[in-house]
PDB file of C-alpha atoms in Angstrom:
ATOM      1  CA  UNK A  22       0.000   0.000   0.000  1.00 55.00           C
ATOM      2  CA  UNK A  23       1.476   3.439  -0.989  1.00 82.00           C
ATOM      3  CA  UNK A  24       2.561   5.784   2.262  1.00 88.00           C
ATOM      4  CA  UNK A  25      -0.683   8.213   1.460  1.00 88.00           C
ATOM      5  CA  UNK A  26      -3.298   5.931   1.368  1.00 87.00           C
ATOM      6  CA  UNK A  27      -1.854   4.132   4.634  1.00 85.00           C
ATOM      7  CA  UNK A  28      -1.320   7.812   6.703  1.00 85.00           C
ATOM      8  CA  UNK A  29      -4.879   8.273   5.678  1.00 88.00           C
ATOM      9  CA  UNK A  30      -6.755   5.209   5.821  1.00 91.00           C
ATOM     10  CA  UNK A  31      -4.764   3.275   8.669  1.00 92.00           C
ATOM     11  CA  UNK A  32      -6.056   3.671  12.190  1.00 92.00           C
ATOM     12  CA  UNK A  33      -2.178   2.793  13.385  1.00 92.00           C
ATOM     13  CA  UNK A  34      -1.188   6.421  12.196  1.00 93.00           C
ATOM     14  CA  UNK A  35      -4.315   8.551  13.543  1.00 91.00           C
ATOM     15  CA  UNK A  36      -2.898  11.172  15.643  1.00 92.00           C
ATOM     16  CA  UNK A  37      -2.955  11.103  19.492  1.00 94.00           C
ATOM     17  CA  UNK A  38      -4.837  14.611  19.935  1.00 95.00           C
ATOM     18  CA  UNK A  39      -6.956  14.872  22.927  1.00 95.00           C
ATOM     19  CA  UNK A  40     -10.207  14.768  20.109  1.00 94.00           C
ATOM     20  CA  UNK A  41      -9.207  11.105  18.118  1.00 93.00           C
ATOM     21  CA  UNK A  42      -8.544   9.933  21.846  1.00 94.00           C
ATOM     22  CA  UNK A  43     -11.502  10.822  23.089  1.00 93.00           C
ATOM     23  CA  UNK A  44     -13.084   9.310  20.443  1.00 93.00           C
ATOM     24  CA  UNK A  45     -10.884   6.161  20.275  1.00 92.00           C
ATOM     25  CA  UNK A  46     -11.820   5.442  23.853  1.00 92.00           C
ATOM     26  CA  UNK A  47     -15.318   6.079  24.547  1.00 91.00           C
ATOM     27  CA  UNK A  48     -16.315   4.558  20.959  1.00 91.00           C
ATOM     28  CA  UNK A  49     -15.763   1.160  19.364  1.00 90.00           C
ATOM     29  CA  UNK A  50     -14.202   0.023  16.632  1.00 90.00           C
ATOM     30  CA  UNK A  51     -17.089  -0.328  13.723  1.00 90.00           C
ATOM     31  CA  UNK A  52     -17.580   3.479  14.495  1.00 89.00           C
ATOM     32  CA  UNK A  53     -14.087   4.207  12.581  1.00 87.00           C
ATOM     33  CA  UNK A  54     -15.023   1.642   9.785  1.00 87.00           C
ATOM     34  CA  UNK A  55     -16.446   4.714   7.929  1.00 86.00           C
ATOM     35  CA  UNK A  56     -13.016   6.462   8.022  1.00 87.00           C
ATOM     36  CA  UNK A  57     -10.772   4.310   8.169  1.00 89.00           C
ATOM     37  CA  UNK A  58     -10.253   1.126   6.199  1.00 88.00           C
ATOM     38  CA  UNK A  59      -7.236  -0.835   8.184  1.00 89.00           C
ATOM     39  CA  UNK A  60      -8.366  -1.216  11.624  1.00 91.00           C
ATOM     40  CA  UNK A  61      -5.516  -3.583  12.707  1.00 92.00           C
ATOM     41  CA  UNK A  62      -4.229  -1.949  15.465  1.00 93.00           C
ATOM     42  CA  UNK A  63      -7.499   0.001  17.179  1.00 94.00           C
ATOM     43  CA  UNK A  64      -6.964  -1.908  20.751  1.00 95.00           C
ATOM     44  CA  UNK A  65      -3.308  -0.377  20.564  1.00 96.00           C
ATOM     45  CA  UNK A  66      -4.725   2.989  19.872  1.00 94.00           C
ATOM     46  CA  UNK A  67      -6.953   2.669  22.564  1.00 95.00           C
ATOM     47  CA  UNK A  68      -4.282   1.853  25.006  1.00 95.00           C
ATOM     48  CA  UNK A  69      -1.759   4.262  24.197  1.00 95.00           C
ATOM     49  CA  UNK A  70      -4.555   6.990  24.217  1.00 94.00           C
ATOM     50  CA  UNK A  71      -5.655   5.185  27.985  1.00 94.00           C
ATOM     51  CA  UNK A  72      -2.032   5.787  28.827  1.00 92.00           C
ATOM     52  CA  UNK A  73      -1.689   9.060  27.758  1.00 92.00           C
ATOM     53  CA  UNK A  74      -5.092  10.805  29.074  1.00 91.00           C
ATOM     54  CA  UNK A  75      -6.628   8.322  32.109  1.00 88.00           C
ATOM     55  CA  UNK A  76      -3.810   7.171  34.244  1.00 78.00           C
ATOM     56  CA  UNK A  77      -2.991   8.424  37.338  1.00 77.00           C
ATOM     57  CA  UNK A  78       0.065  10.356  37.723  1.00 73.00           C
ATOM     58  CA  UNK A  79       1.830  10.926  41.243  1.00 75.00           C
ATOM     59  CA  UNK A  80       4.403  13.821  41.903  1.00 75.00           C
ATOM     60  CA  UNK A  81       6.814  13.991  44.569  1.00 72.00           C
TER      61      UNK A  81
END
């Protein structure tokens, strides 16, 4: 697959803005099936947008 089509149409290189992430994690998977076409990776998304905006983190 050519490097546009895949930076468009590949859920693996959405960017991990505060709006995809929000939408990554509160909906599922079939909602992106309208946007994007390879959907390989969505639970990975989903974690590394969990990671980045709903865990805890403690300062000293």
């Amino acid at each position: 697959m050519n490097t546009r089509c895949d930076n468009k149409f590949n859920v693996a290189n959405i960017d991990l803005s505060k709006d995809n992430c929000e939408d990554i994690i509160k909906l599922n998977e079939n909602t992106f099936v309208d946007k994007y076409i390879i959907l390989d990776n969505f639970e990975e998304k989903r974690k590394e947008c969990t990671s980045k905006f709903l865990t805890t983190k403690f300062s000293t």
